[in-house]
């Protein structure tokens, strides 16, 4: 980027040593503030000592070990549920939301982008309007409504509200407006010539959709799928309100559970290990996709 | 827009379509699954919410064979805005709304300002380690808010939190005893700045959210900075404009079209920042940092006043609708700028 700058301006702007040093000092300080909480959590998670009383700041605590991780894996919270079960629930919920919102979303987005039909605009507005409603504002009716769907016969009883399926359905429905809006925005930018050519060659709309559209939309599909996954993986409000059986609990719930009502009771090392277990997988994927995600969001934002 | 013309032409030509089904019917079939789910799980509950908001729907109405709740008319709506909610101490709808708005705007002002400044610094030609800093500054975006919130909550702990320990270590260098750094970030009730009714926990939340929010603005600003033609700066420097003048006369006006939509997006996100408030301050002390979405959650989760919560949710939606329309208007109005 600097190479493209004409020489005259470079000479004027090019940071001299003094300016370079000053800027570096500022940026190092900012980096420190950004990294501080993250380093602190990692450091705490390695601390094997009296885990309820961190009384000094150390980068690598004396006798660093993975003991806290071991404890978290064995028994993350006081509830009778293993970390494996929590992770399994979180993963299932996240995958369900991801695939559900992606699959339903891309179908609708394709239609909104490529077809003309009655009430197209009204439907799109109705869907996008939901984007601004935070799920917690409709929590009460959703709770009551899902709670009405109960099946019970003999020993078997099922309450949609008190199940991962119910939470997953609610989250999928909540994630759909964004998925449709985001995918439509991307499909709008794909030139129509290929589809038209396919159509002239006798391909049906469905064939065109499957063979031409889906492969071309892969980047947007990946981003939408990941953001849907993230929604399910980090969801707290509905799962905390809806789920009462520990065997259905998720990692996000367990993290808040470990944090406890009062910070004084927090098992700090266990909490930190748990925080890293929850954050690391999605953070790494986010990091590798961030170019597309943030780029897509800002482009979408400008387009309105 | 040209693309729409093409679709229309394509739609018009094979009116009946070769394969029987008209195109509009195919379109509806593509939309149907998403619409069904949303109709059942989003739109129907919102309609049901309107009914609930006129009743005293409570825990006793949840049972399968329970009687219908009593119709109470506008009582819930009136109680909420006239401080008639006695089950929650210190409940004040207007105070909470005022704080929610102040919280939102104060945060976004910091995010945008810091975001632009850091983007400009990062964009300095000849800056070393640029890629390294960019890689670090993305981290607050990629870590889930849920984790960020719980971590900062612990960092603000009075006795064992990293903030107080860090301050004590820093103070120790200047000979200040650690006792001075027993700051009760979350539950100190007296406002730290006399005369300004903001509790210390507001500042703790502000610090947390600044950490969380500026990197997004920096990314947006960096993208916009890189699209500003270098010729403006050349011309300005030939005319003898100083760096500061160039920043205010060239950089800022040209960043505007990108920053306004980003700021509007930031406003809506910050207005609804549930995880941060609920987990860092818990709305405390004395509900002083409570916002609409955390209260909506408490009404359901703790009070189990579903009818009241439904009315509260409707208020929240109306307020958000107004906020969204206003921000959209501002965004649209600035689109033509430059």
Coordinates of C-alpha atoms in Angstrom, one line a residue:
Chain A
X1 CA 0.0 0.0 0.0
X2 CA 2.8 2.4 0.9
X3 CA 4.5 1.5 -2.4
X4 CA 1.7 3.1 -4.3
X5 CA 2.2 6.5 -2.6
X6 CA 4.0 9.0 -4.9
X7 CA 7.5 9.9 -3.8
X8 CA 6.8 13.5 -3.0
X9 CA 4.1 12.7 -0.5
X10 CA 6.1 9.9 1.0
X11 CA 8.9 12.2 1.7
X12 CA 6.5 14.5 3.4
X13 CA 4.5 12.0 5.4
X14 CA 6.9 9.2 5.9
X15 CA 7.3 8.8 9.6
X16 CA 10.7 10.0 10.8
X17 CA 12.4 8.2 13.7
X18 CA 10.8 10.4 16.3
X19 CA 7.3 10.0 15.0
X20 CA 7.8 6.3 14.4
X21 CA 8.9 5.8 18.0
X22 CA 6.0 7.8 19.4
X23 CA 3.4 5.9 17.3
X24 CA 5.0 2.6 18.2
X25 CA 4.7 3.5 21.9
X26 CA 1.0 4.4 21.5
X27 CA 0.3 1.2 19.6
X28 CA 2.2 -1.0 22.1
X29 CA 0.1 0.6 24.9
X30 CA -3.1 -0.1 23.0
X31 CA -2.1 -3.6 22.3
X32 CA -1.4 -4.0 26.0
X33 CA -4.9 -2.9 26.9
X34 CA -6.4 -5.3 24.3
X35 CA -4.3 -8.2 25.4
X36 CA -4.5 -7.7 29.1
X37 CA -7.9 -9.4 29.8
X38 CA -7.0 -12.3 27.5
X39 CA -3.6 -12.9 29.0
X40 CA -5.1 -12.6 32.4
X41 CA -7.6 -15.4 31.7
X42 CA -5.0 -17.7 30.2
X43 CA -2.7 -17.0 33.2
X44 CA -5.5 -17.7 35.7
X45 CA -6.5 -20.9 34.0
X46 CA -3.0 -22.3 34.4
X47 CA -2.9 -21.4 38.1
X48 CA -3.1 -24.6 40.2
X49 CA -3.0 -23.0 43.6
X50 CA -5.8 -21.9 45.8
X51 CA -8.1 -21.1 43.0
X52 CA -10.5 -18.9 44.9
X53 CA -8.0 -16.2 45.8
X54 CA -5.9 -14.7 43.0
X55 CA -3.9 -12.0 44.9
X56 CA -1.2 -11.0 42.5
X57 CA -0.8 -10.5 38.8
X58 CA 1.6 -13.1 37.2
X59 CA 2.0 -14.0 33.6
X60 CA 2.8 -17.6 34.2
X61 CA 1.9 -18.5 37.8
X62 CA 4.3 -20.6 39.8
X63 CA 3.7 -24.3 39.2
X64 CA 1.6 -23.7 36.2
X65 CA -0.4 -26.7 35.3
X66 CA -3.5 -27.8 33.4
X67 CA -5.2 -29.0 36.6
X68 CA -8.0 -26.5 36.2
X69 CA -8.8 -27.8 32.8
X70 CA -8.9 -31.3 34.2
X71 CA -11.3 -30.3 36.9
X72 CA -13.5 -28.5 34.5
X73 CA -13.6 -31.5 32.2
X74 CA -14.5 -33.8 35.0
X75 CA -17.1 -31.7 36.7
X76 CA -17.7 -28.3 35.3
X77 CA -20.5 -27.2 37.6
X78 CA -22.2 -28.4 40.7
X79 CA -24.9 -29.9 38.4
X80 CA -24.6 -33.6 37.6
X81 CA -23.5 -33.0 34.0
X82 CA -20.2 -33.6 32.3
X83 CA -18.3 -31.2 30.1
X84 CA -18.7 -33.6 27.2
X85 CA -22.5 -33.4 27.6
X86 CA -22.4 -29.6 27.8
X87 CA -20.2 -29.4 24.7
X88 CA -22.4 -31.9 22.9
X89 CA -25.5 -29.9 23.7
X90 CA -23.9 -26.6 22.6
X91 CA -22.6 -28.1 19.5
X92 CA -25.9 -29.7 18.6
X93 CA -27.8 -26.5 19.3
X94 CA -25.2 -24.4 17.3
X95 CA -25.2 -26.8 14.3
X96 CA -29.0 -26.9 14.3
X97 CA -29.3 -23.1 14.3
X98 CA -26.6 -22.9 11.7
X99 CA -27.9 -25.4 9.2
X100 CA -31.5 -24.5 9.8
X101 CA -31.1 -20.8 9.3
X102 CA -28.7 -21.4 6.3
X103 CA -30.9 -23.9 4.5
X104 CA -34.2 -22.0 5.0
X105 CA -32.5 -18.7 4.6
X106 CA -30.7 -19.4 1.3
X107 CA -34.0 -20.7 -0.3
X108 CA -35.8 -17.5 0.7
X109 CA -32.9 -15.2 -0.2
X110 CA -32.7 -16.8 -3.7
X111 CA -36.4 -16.2 -4.3
X112 CA -36.2 -12.6 -3.0
X113 CA -33.2 -11.8 -5.1
X114 CA -34.2 -13.5 -8.4
X115 CA -38.0 -13.8 -8.6
X116 CA -40.7 -11.3 -8.9
X117 CA -43.9 -12.3 -7.2
X118 CA -46.9 -10.6 -5.5
X119 CA -46.2 -9.1 -2.0
X120 CA -42.4 -9.5 -2.5
X121 CA -41.6 -6.2 -1.0
X122 CA -44.0 -6.5 1.9
X123 CA -42.7 -9.9 2.8
X124 CA -39.1 -8.7 2.7
X125 CA -40.0 -5.8 5.0
X126 CA -41.9 -8.1 7.4
X127 CA -38.8 -10.3 7.6
X128 CA -36.2 -7.5 8.0
X129 CA -38.3 -5.7 10.6
X130 CA -37.7 -8.6 12.9
X131 CA -34.0 -7.9 12.8
X132 CA -34.5 -5.0 15.2
X133 CA -36.5 -7.0 17.8
X134 CA -34.2 -8.4 20.4
X135 CA -35.3 -11.9 21.3
X136 CA -35.6 -10.9 25.0
X137 CA -38.4 -8.5 24.1
X138 CA -40.6 -11.4 23.0
X139 CA -39.4 -13.8 25.7
X140 CA -42.6 -13.9 27.7
X141 CA -45.0 -15.0 24.9
X142 CA -42.4 -17.4 23.4
X143 CA -42.0 -19.0 26.8
X144 CA -45.8 -19.4 27.3
X145 CA -46.3 -20.5 23.7
X146 CA -43.6 -23.2 23.6
X147 CA -44.7 -24.3 27.1
X148 CA -48.1 -25.2 25.7
X149 CA -46.6 -27.8 23.4
X150 CA -46.4 -30.8 25.7
X151 CA -46.7 -34.5 25.1
X152 CA -47.0 -36.9 27.9
X153 CA -48.0 -40.5 27.8
X154 CA -47.0 -42.8 30.7
X155 CA -43.4 -42.3 31.6
X156 CA -42.7 -40.3 28.5
X157 CA -43.2 -36.6 28.8
X158 CA -41.9 -33.9 26.5
X159 CA -42.2 -30.1 26.8
X160 CA -41.0 -28.2 23.8
X161 CA -40.1 -25.2 26.0
X162 CA -37.9 -27.3 28.2
X163 CA -36.0 -28.9 25.4
X164 CA -33.0 -28.1 23.2
X165 CA -35.3 -28.5 20.2
X166 CA -37.5 -25.7 21.4
X167 CA -34.6 -23.4 22.1
X168 CA -33.1 -24.4 18.7
X169 CA -36.3 -23.6 16.9
X170 CA -36.6 -20.2 18.6
X171 CA -33.0 -19.4 17.8
X172 CA -33.3 -20.5 14.2
X173 CA -36.4 -18.4 13.7
X174 CA -34.5 -15.5 15.3
X175 CA -31.5 -16.0 13.1
X176 CA -33.5 -16.3 9.9
X177 CA -34.0 -12.6 9.2
X178 CA -30.3 -11.9 9.3
X179 CA -29.5 -15.0 7.2
X180 CA -32.0 -14.0 4.5
X181 CA -30.9 -10.3 4.5
X182 CA -27.2 -11.2 4.4
X183 CA -27.6 -13.9 1.7
X184 CA -29.9 -11.8 -0.4
X185 CA -27.4 -9.0 -0.3
X186 CA -24.7 -11.3 -1.6
X187 CA -26.8 -13.0 -4.2
X188 CA -27.8 -9.6 -5.5
X189 CA -24.2 -9.0 -6.4
X190 CA -23.8 -12.2 -8.4
X191 CA -24.3 -11.5 -12.1
X192 CA -27.3 -13.2 -13.6
X193 CA -25.7 -14.1 -16.9
X194 CA -24.7 -17.6 -15.8
X195 CA -28.2 -18.4 -14.6
X196 CA -29.7 -17.0 -17.7
X197 CA -27.4 -19.1 -19.9
X198 CA -28.3 -22.2 -17.8
X199 CA -32.0 -21.4 -18.2
X200 CA -31.6 -21.0 -22.0
X201 CA -30.0 -24.4 -22.0
X202 CA -33.1 -25.8 -20.4
X203 CA -32.2 -25.9 -16.7
X204 CA -35.2 -25.6 -14.4
X205 CA -35.1 -23.0 -11.6
X206 CA -34.2 -25.7 -9.1
X207 CA -31.3 -26.9 -11.2
X208 CA -30.1 -23.4 -11.7
X209 CA -30.3 -22.8 -7.9
X210 CA -28.4 -26.0 -7.0
X211 CA -25.8 -26.1 -9.8
X212 CA -25.1 -22.4 -10.4
X213 CA -26.2 -20.3 -7.5
X214 CA -25.1 -22.3 -4.5
X215 CA -21.5 -22.8 -5.7
X216 CA -21.2 -19.1 -6.5
X217 CA -22.6 -18.0 -3.1
X218 CA -20.1 -20.2 -1.1
X219 CA -18.4 -17.3 0.8
X220 CA -21.7 -15.8 2.0
X221 CA -23.0 -19.3 2.8
X222 CA -19.9 -20.0 5.0
X223 CA -20.2 -16.7 6.8
X224 CA -24.0 -17.1 7.4
X225 CA -23.4 -20.7 8.6
X226 CA -20.7 -19.6 11.0
X227 CA -22.7 -16.6 12.4
X228 CA -25.6 -19.0 12.9
X229 CA -23.3 -21.4 14.7
X230 CA -22.0 -18.6 16.9
X231 CA -25.6 -17.6 17.8
X232 CA -26.3 -21.1 19.1
X233 CA -22.9 -21.6 20.7
X234 CA -23.0 -18.4 22.8
X235 CA -26.8 -18.1 23.4
X236 CA -27.7 -17.4 27.0
X237 CA -31.0 -15.7 27.4
X238 CA -33.4 -18.4 26.1
X239 CA -31.5 -21.4 27.3
X240 CA -31.2 -19.9 30.7
X241 CA -34.9 -19.2 30.8
X242 CA -36.3 -22.3 29.1
X243 CA -34.1 -25.2 30.1
X244 CA -34.4 -26.7 33.6
X245 CA -32.9 -30.2 33.2
X246 CA -29.1 -30.2 33.8
X247 CA -28.7 -32.8 31.0
X248 CA -29.8 -30.1 28.5
X249 CA -27.5 -27.4 29.8
X250 CA -25.1 -25.7 27.4
X251 CA -21.5 -24.5 27.8
X252 CA -22.7 -20.9 27.9
X253 CA -25.0 -21.6 30.8
X254 CA -22.2 -23.5 32.6
X255 CA -19.9 -20.5 32.2
X256 CA -22.3 -18.2 33.8
X257 CA -23.1 -20.9 36.5
X258 CA -19.4 -21.1 37.3
X259 CA -19.1 -17.3 37.5
X260 CA -21.6 -17.5 40.4
X261 CA -23.8 -14.9 41.9
X262 CA -21.0 -13.3 43.8
X263 CA -17.5 -12.9 42.4
X264 CA -16.1 -13.7 45.8
X265 CA -17.2 -17.3 45.4
X266 CA -15.9 -17.8 41.9
X267 CA -13.5 -20.7 41.5
X268 CA -11.3 -18.5 39.4
X269 CA -9.0 -21.0 37.7
X270 CA -11.9 -23.2 36.8
X271 CA -13.8 -20.3 35.5
X272 CA -10.9 -19.2 33.3
X273 CA -10.4 -22.7 31.9
X274 CA -14.1 -22.8 31.1
X275 CA -14.0 -19.4 29.5
X276 CA -11.2 -20.5 27.2
X277 CA -12.9 -23.8 26.4
X278 CA -16.0 -21.8 25.3
X279 CA -14.2 -19.0 23.5
X280 CA -11.3 -20.7 21.7
X281 CA -13.0 -22.9 19.1
X282 CA -15.3 -20.1 17.8
X283 CA -12.6 -17.4 18.1
X284 CA -10.2 -19.3 15.9
X285 CA -12.8 -19.9 13.2
X286 CA -13.9 -16.3 13.5
X287 CA -10.3 -15.2 13.1
X288 CA -9.9 -17.1 9.9
X289 CA -13.2 -15.9 8.5
X290 CA -13.1 -12.3 9.8
X291 CA -12.2 -10.7 6.5
X292 CA -15.4 -12.0 5.0
X293 CA -17.6 -11.4 8.0
X294 CA -16.6 -7.8 8.9
X295 CA -16.3 -6.9 5.2
X296 CA -19.8 -8.3 4.5
X297 CA -21.3 -6.5 7.5
X298 CA -19.9 -3.2 6.6
X299 CA -20.9 -3.5 2.9
X300 CA -24.4 -4.6 4.0
X301 CA -24.5 -1.7 6.4
X302 CA -23.7 0.9 3.7
X303 CA -26.2 -0.6 1.3
X304 CA -28.8 -0.5 4.0
Chain B
X1 CA -31.3 -1.5 -10.7
X2 CA -30.5 -2.6 -14.2
X3 CA -30.6 -6.2 -12.8
X4 CA -34.2 -5.8 -11.8
X5 CA -35.1 -5.0 -15.4
X6 CA -33.5 -8.2 -16.6
X7 CA -35.4 -10.3 -14.1
X8 CA -38.6 -8.6 -15.1
X9 CA -38.0 -9.3 -18.7
X10 CA -37.2 -12.9 -18.0
X11 CA -40.3 -13.3 -15.8
X12 CA -42.5 -11.8 -18.5
X13 CA -41.4 -13.9 -21.4
X14 CA -42.4 -17.5 -20.4
X15 CA -45.7 -16.5 -18.9
X16 CA -46.9 -20.0 -18.2
X17 CA -43.3 -21.4 -18.1
X18 CA -42.2 -24.5 -19.9
X19 CA -42.5 -26.7 -16.9
X20 CA -46.0 -25.9 -15.9
X21 CA -45.5 -24.1 -12.6
X22 CA -45.5 -20.3 -13.0
X23 CA -42.5 -18.5 -11.6
X24 CA -44.3 -16.7 -8.8
X25 CA -45.5 -20.1 -7.5
X26 CA -41.9 -21.4 -7.5
X27 CA -40.8 -18.3 -5.7
X28 CA -43.4 -18.9 -3.0
X29 CA -42.3 -22.5 -2.6
X30 CA -38.7 -21.3 -2.0
X31 CA -40.0 -18.8 0.6
X32 CA -42.5 -21.1 2.3
X33 CA -40.2 -23.0 4.7
X34 CA -38.7 -19.9 6.2
X35 CA -42.0 -18.2 6.4
X36 CA -43.7 -21.1 8.1
X37 CA -41.0 -21.2 10.8
X38 CA -41.1 -17.5 11.4
X39 CA -44.9 -17.4 11.3
X40 CA -45.1 -20.0 14.1
X41 CA -42.1 -19.0 16.2
X42 CA -41.8 -15.3 15.7
X43 CA -44.9 -13.6 14.4
X44 CA -47.5 -15.7 16.3
X45 CA -45.8 -15.2 19.6
X46 CA -45.6 -11.4 18.9
X47 CA -49.4 -11.4 18.2
X48 CA -50.0 -13.5 21.3
X49 CA -47.8 -11.0 23.2
X50 CA -50.3 -8.2 22.4
X51 CA -53.1 -10.3 24.0
X52 CA -50.9 -11.2 27.0
X53 CA -50.0 -7.6 27.6
X54 CA -53.7 -6.8 28.4
X55 CA -53.9 -9.6 31.0
X56 CA -52.4 -10.5 34.3
X57 CA -50.8 -13.7 32.9
X58 CA -48.7 -15.2 35.6
X59 CA -47.1 -18.4 36.9
X60 CA -50.5 -19.9 37.8
X61 CA -51.7 -19.6 34.2
X62 CA -48.9 -21.7 32.9
X63 CA -50.4 -25.1 33.8
X64 CA -52.0 -27.0 31.0
X65 CA -55.5 -27.0 32.5
X66 CA -55.1 -23.5 34.1
X67 CA -57.9 -20.9 33.7
X68 CA -57.4 -18.1 31.3
X69 CA -55.8 -15.0 32.8
X70 CA -57.8 -12.0 33.8
X71 CA -58.2 -9.2 31.4
X72 CA -56.8 -6.0 33.0
X73 CA -57.0 -3.6 30.1
X74 CA -54.2 -1.1 29.9
X75 CA -53.2 -1.6 33.6
X76 CA -49.8 -3.1 32.7
X77 CA -48.9 -0.3 30.3
X78 CA -50.0 2.3 32.8
X79 CA -48.2 0.7 35.8
X80 CA -45.0 0.5 33.9
X81 CA -44.7 4.1 33.1
X82 CA -46.1 5.5 36.3
X83 CA -43.7 3.6 38.5
X84 CA -46.6 1.3 39.7
X85 CA -44.3 -1.8 39.7
X86 CA -43.9 -2.4 43.4
X87 CA -42.5 -6.0 43.1
X88 CA -39.2 -4.6 41.8
X89 CA -37.6 -2.0 44.2
X90 CA -36.3 1.2 42.6
X91 CA -38.2 0.5 39.4
X92 CA -38.4 3.6 37.3
X93 CA -39.2 3.3 33.6
X94 CA -38.2 6.7 32.6
X95 CA -35.0 6.7 34.6
X96 CA -34.1 3.4 33.0
X97 CA -34.9 4.7 29.5
X98 CA -32.8 7.8 30.1
X99 CA -29.9 5.7 31.3
X100 CA -30.3 3.3 28.4
X101 CA -30.1 6.2 25.9
X102 CA -27.2 7.9 27.7
X103 CA -25.4 4.6 27.9
X104 CA -25.9 4.0 24.2
X105 CA -24.8 7.4 23.0
X106 CA -21.8 7.8 25.4
X107 CA -20.5 4.4 24.3
X108 CA -20.8 5.0 20.6
X109 CA -19.2 8.4 20.8
X110 CA -16.1 6.7 22.4
X111 CA -16.2 3.8 19.9
X112 CA -16.2 6.1 16.9
X113 CA -13.7 8.6 18.1
X114 CA -11.2 6.0 19.3
X115 CA -11.8 3.9 16.3
X116 CA -11.1 6.7 13.8
X117 CA -8.0 7.8 15.7
X118 CA -6.5 4.4 15.9
X119 CA -7.3 3.8 12.2
X120 CA -5.5 7.0 11.3
X121 CA -2.5 6.0 13.3
X122 CA -2.5 2.5 11.8
X123 CA -2.7 4.1 8.3
X124 CA 0.4 6.2 8.8
X125 CA 2.7 5.5 5.8
X126 CA 5.9 3.8 6.8
X127 CA 4.5 2.5 10.1
X128 CA 6.3 -0.7 11.2
X129 CA 4.6 -3.9 12.4
X130 CA 1.3 -2.7 11.0
X131 CA 0.1 -6.3 10.3
X132 CA 1.0 -7.3 13.8
X133 CA -1.1 -4.6 15.4
X134 CA -4.0 -5.3 13.1
X135 CA -4.0 -8.9 14.1
X136 CA -4.1 -8.0 17.8
X137 CA -6.8 -5.4 17.4
X138 CA -9.2 -7.8 15.9
X139 CA -9.3 -9.9 19.1
X140 CA -12.1 -8.1 20.9
X141 CA -14.4 -8.8 17.9
X142 CA -13.7 -12.5 17.7
X143 CA -14.1 -13.4 21.4
X144 CA -17.8 -14.1 22.2
X145 CA -19.4 -11.2 24.2
X146 CA -20.6 -13.7 26.7
X147 CA -17.0 -14.7 27.6
X148 CA -15.8 -11.0 27.5
X149 CA -18.5 -10.0 29.9
X150 CA -17.8 -12.8 32.4
X151 CA -14.1 -12.1 32.3
X152 CA -14.4 -8.4 32.9
X153 CA -16.9 -9.0 35.7
X154 CA -14.2 -10.9 37.5
X155 CA -11.6 -8.4 36.6
X156 CA -13.6 -5.7 38.4
X157 CA -13.8 -7.7 41.6
X158 CA -12.9 -5.6 44.6
X159 CA -10.6 -8.1 46.3
X160 CA -9.3 -10.4 43.7
X161 CA -9.9 -8.6 40.4
X162 CA -7.1 -7.8 38.0
X163 CA -8.0 -4.2 37.7
X164 CA -7.6 -3.4 41.4
X165 CA -4.5 -5.5 41.6
X166 CA -3.0 -3.9 38.5
X167 CA -3.7 -0.4 40.0
X168 CA -2.2 -1.4 43.3
X169 CA 0.9 -2.6 41.5
X170 CA 1.1 0.6 39.5
X171 CA 0.5 2.7 42.7
X172 CA 3.2 0.8 44.5
X173 CA 5.7 2.2 42.0
X174 CA 4.8 5.6 43.3
X175 CA 4.7 4.7 46.9
X176 CA 0.9 4.5 47.3
X177 CA -0.2 1.7 49.6
X178 CA -2.4 -1.0 48.1
X179 CA -5.3 -0.1 50.5
X180 CA -6.1 2.8 48.3
X181 CA -7.0 0.5 45.5
X182 CA -9.8 -1.4 47.1
X183 CA -12.2 0.1 44.6
X184 CA -15.7 -1.3 44.7
X185 CA -16.2 -1.0 41.0
X186 CA -19.6 -2.8 40.8
X187 CA -21.4 -2.0 44.1
X188 CA -20.3 1.4 45.3
X189 CA -23.5 3.4 45.6
X190 CA -22.1 6.9 45.9
X191 CA -21.4 8.4 42.5
X192 CA -17.7 8.8 42.0
X193 CA -18.1 12.3 40.5
X194 CA -20.2 14.5 42.8
X195 CA -23.2 16.0 41.1
X196 CA -23.3 13.5 38.3
X197 CA -25.8 10.7 39.0
X198 CA -23.7 7.9 37.4
X199 CA -22.5 5.1 39.6
X200 CA -19.0 3.7 39.4
X201 CA -20.4 0.6 37.8
X202 CA -21.4 2.7 34.8
X203 CA -17.7 3.5 34.3
X204 CA -16.7 -0.1 34.7
X205 CA -19.2 -1.0 32.0
X206 CA -18.0 1.9 29.8
X207 CA -14.4 0.7 30.1
X208 CA -15.5 -2.9 29.2
X209 CA -17.6 -1.8 26.3
X210 CA -14.9 0.6 24.9
X211 CA -12.5 -2.4 24.9
X212 CA -15.2 -4.3 23.1
X213 CA -16.4 -1.7 20.6
X214 CA -13.6 0.4 19.1
X215 CA -12.0 -2.3 16.9
X216 CA -15.1 -2.6 14.7
X217 CA -15.0 1.1 14.1
X218 CA -11.3 1.0 13.3
X219 CA -11.9 -1.7 10.7
X220 CA -14.7 0.3 9.1
X221 CA -12.6 3.5 9.2
X222 CA -9.5 1.7 7.8
X223 CA -11.5 0.6 4.8
X224 CA -12.8 4.1 4.2
X225 CA -9.3 5.6 4.7
X226 CA -7.8 3.4 2.1
X227 CA -10.4 4.5 -0.5
X228 CA -9.5 8.2 0.0
X229 CA -7.5 9.4 -3.0
X230 CA -4.0 10.4 -2.0
X231 CA -4.2 13.3 -4.4
X232 CA -6.3 15.3 -1.9
X233 CA -3.5 15.1 0.6
X234 CA -0.9 16.0 -2.0
X235 CA -2.8 19.0 -3.1
X236 CA -3.4 20.1 0.5
X237 CA 0.3 19.7 1.5
X238 CA 1.3 21.7 -1.5
X239 CA -1.0 24.4 -0.4
X240 CA 0.7 24.3 3.0
X241 CA -2.1 22.6 5.1
X242 CA -0.8 21.1 8.3
X243 CA -1.5 17.5 9.3
X244 CA -4.1 18.6 11.7
X245 CA -5.9 20.7 9.1
X246 CA -5.7 17.8 6.7
X247 CA -7.3 15.5 9.3
X248 CA -10.2 17.8 9.9
X249 CA -10.7 19.1 6.4
X250 CA -10.1 16.0 4.3
X251 CA -10.0 12.8 6.4
X252 CA -13.0 13.4 8.7
X253 CA -15.5 14.6 6.0
X254 CA -14.5 11.7 3.7
X255 CA -14.9 9.2 6.5
X256 CA -18.4 10.3 7.2
X257 CA -20.3 8.2 4.7
X258 CA -18.7 5.1 6.1
X259 CA -18.8 6.0 9.7
X260 CA -22.5 7.1 10.0
X261 CA -24.0 3.7 9.1
X262 CA -21.4 2.0 11.3
X263 CA -22.3 4.3 14.2
X264 CA -26.0 3.6 13.6
X265 CA -25.4 -0.1 13.7
X266 CA -23.4 0.5 16.9
X267 CA -26.2 2.4 18.5
X268 CA -28.7 -0.4 18.0
X269 CA -26.2 -3.1 19.2
X270 CA -25.2 -1.0 22.3
X271 CA -28.8 -0.2 23.1
X272 CA -29.5 -3.9 23.4
X273 CA -26.2 -5.1 24.9
X274 CA -27.7 -7.6 27.3
X275 CA -24.8 -9.8 28.1
X276 CA -22.5 -7.0 29.2
X277 CA -24.9 -5.3 31.6
X278 CA -26.5 -8.4 32.9
X279 CA -23.2 -10.1 33.6
X280 CA -20.8 -7.3 34.6
X281 CA -22.9 -5.0 36.8
X282 CA -26.2 -7.0 37.0
X283 CA -27.9 -3.7 36.6
X284 CA -26.6 -2.6 40.0
X285 CA -26.2 -0.9 42.3
X286 CA -29.9 -0.2 43.0
X287 CA -30.9 -0.8 39.4
X288 CA -28.9 2.3 38.3
X289 CA -27.3 0.6 35.3
X290 CA -30.3 -1.5 34.3
X291 CA -31.4 -1.2 30.7
X292 CA -34.6 -2.2 28.9
X293 CA -33.5 -5.7 27.7
X294 CA -32.1 -6.7 31.1
X295 CA -35.3 -5.6 32.8
X296 CA -37.4 -7.5 30.2
X297 CA -35.4 -10.6 31.1
X298 CA -35.8 -10.0 34.9
X299 CA -39.6 -9.6 34.5
X300 CA -39.8 -13.1 33.0
X301 CA -36.9 -14.9 34.6
X302 CA -37.2 -13.6 38.2
X303 CA -40.6 -12.1 38.6
X304 CA -42.5 -14.5 36.3
X305 CA -45.0 -11.7 35.5
X306 CA -45.6 -12.8 32.0
X307 CA -48.4 -10.3 31.3
X308 CA -46.4 -7.4 32.6
X309 CA -43.3 -8.6 30.7
X310 CA -45.3 -8.8 27.5
X311 CA -46.4 -5.2 27.9
X312 CA -42.8 -4.2 28.7
X313 CA -41.6 -6.0 25.6
X314 CA -44.1 -4.1 23.5
X315 CA -42.8 -0.8 24.9
X316 CA -39.3 -2.0 24.1
X317 CA -40.2 -2.8 20.5
X318 CA -41.9 0.6 20.0
X319 CA -38.8 2.4 21.4
X320 CA -36.5 0.4 19.1
X321 CA -38.8 1.0 16.2
X322 CA -38.5 4.8 16.8
X323 CA -34.8 4.5 17.3
X324 CA -34.3 2.4 14.1
X325 CA -36.4 4.8 12.0
X326 CA -34.5 7.8 13.3
X327 CA -31.1 6.2 12.6
X328 CA -32.3 5.0 9.2
X329 CA -33.4 8.5 8.4
X330 CA -30.0 9.9 9.5
X331 CA -28.2 7.3 7.5
X332 CA -30.2 8.0 4.4
X333 CA -29.9 11.7 4.8
X334 CA -26.1 11.4 4.9
X335 CA -25.9 9.0 2.0
X336 CA -25.9 11.7 -0.5
X337 CA -23.2 13.6 1.4
X338 CA -19.9 14.1 -0.6

